[in-house]
C-alpha cells in the first residue's frame, strides 16, 4: 500500500499526515546529501509512520482549524477508537501499528528513537539512522519546517500547562543542548546545511512521498 492509503485506512487526521510527510521529507533531503552510508529506506519508512498513534495524546481544543471538514466531534470518536484498540500510550500505539504493517526491526528502532527525551540517547549512538529520524521530527512544527530553536520554544509553550509533560528547567536545558548536538553530528557528514532545508525545498519531496509504498 502507499502511505496515503495507509493513512486513510487508519483514519489519520490531515494535519498528522502532513506532519509525518514533512518529517520524512526532511529526512529524505538529509539522506540524499550524506557523505556516509545510510539506510534511507528504513529512515523514510520510520518517519512516515512515527506518529501514527499520536491522536491519542492530542488536546483537541487546540488548532480547531486542523479538524475540518469532519469536525472535532468526529476526531474525538476516532481518538477513543485508538485508545480502545491500542491503549493510552501514543508512542506504543505507533510502534504497534508499524508492526501491523510489517515494519522491520530497524524501522521500529528508528521510530522508538523519535522523541524529545531520546535526544541524549541518540547523540551517543553510532548508527546515524535514528539520529536522522529524531532530528527530522525536531525540524517540523505545527505549520511547517522550523529551526531547532523554534521547535524547542514551540514545545515549551504548548506543554507548559500540562503537568504530565512537565520537565525541570535543568533537564530541559540538558535535552535542548542534546538536540543541538544531534544536529551538529548529522550535518558534519552532510553536503547541505540545516538552513537549506525549508518548506520550499521539501514541497516536491512531500508530493513524491505520498505515493511511497510501505
mmCIF file of N, CA and C in Angstrom, residues 156 167-178:
data_model
loop_
_atom_site.group_PDB
_atom_site.id
_atom_site.type_symbol
_atom_site.label_atom_id
_atom_site.label_comp_id
_atom_site.label_asym_id
_atom_site.label_seq_id
_atom_site.Cartn_x
_atom_site.Cartn_y
_atom_site.Cartn_z
ATOM 1 N N UNK A 156 7.950 24.114 24.409
ATOM 2 C CA UNK A 156 7.893 24.686 25.758
ATOM 3 C C UNK A 156 6.559 25.410 25.984
ATOM 4 N N UNK A 167 8.889 19.111 32.558
ATOM 5 C CA UNK A 167 10.314 18.761 32.656
ATOM 6 C C UNK A 167 10.995 19.865 33.441
ATOM 7 N N UNK A 168 11.860 19.497 34.365
ATOM 8 C CA UNK A 168 12.560 20.506 35.161
ATOM 9 C C UNK A 168 13.416 21.389 34.257
ATOM 10 N N UNK A 169 13.650 22.636 34.652
ATOM 11 C CA UNK A 169 14.471 23.537 33.826
ATOM 12 C C UNK A 169 15.852 22.962 33.526
ATOM 13 N N UNK A 170 16.437 22.276 34.516
ATOM 14 C CA UNK A 170 17.770 21.699 34.309
ATOM 15 C C UNK A 170 17.736 20.600 33.237
ATOM 16 N N UNK A 171 16.722 19.741 33.332
ATOM 17 C CA UNK A 171 16.590 18.656 32.353
ATOM 18 C C UNK A 171 16.269 19.215 30.979
ATOM 19 N N UNK A 172 15.434 20.241 30.940
ATOM 20 C CA UNK A 172 15.100 20.867 29.669
ATOM 21 C C UNK A 172 16.354 21.408 28.986
ATOM 22 N N UNK A 173 17.206 22.061 29.756
ATOM 23 C CA UNK A 173 18.443 22.612 29.200
ATOM 24 C C UNK A 173 19.344 21.502 28.675
ATOM 25 N N UNK A 174 19.427 20.410 29.422
ATOM 26 C CA UNK A 174 20.258 19.271 29.009
ATOM 27 C C UNK A 174 19.738 18.670 27.705
ATOM 28 N N UNK A 175 18.437 18.482 27.619
ATOM 29 C CA UNK A 175 17.841 17.898 26.415
ATOM 30 C C UNK A 175 17.932 18.859 25.230
ATOM 31 N N UNK A 176 17.745 20.142 25.492
ATOM 32 C CA UNK A 176 17.847 21.136 24.423
ATOM 33 C C UNK A 176 19.251 21.137 23.819
ATOM 34 N N UNK A 177 20.257 21.070 24.669
ATOM 35 C CA UNK A 177 21.628 21.018 24.176
ATOM 36 C C UNK A 177 21.872 19.751 23.366
ATOM 37 N N UNK A 178 21.282 18.645 23.818
ATOM 38 C CA UNK A 178 21.419 17.380 23.092
ATOM 39 C C UNK A 178 20.813 17.483 21.692
#
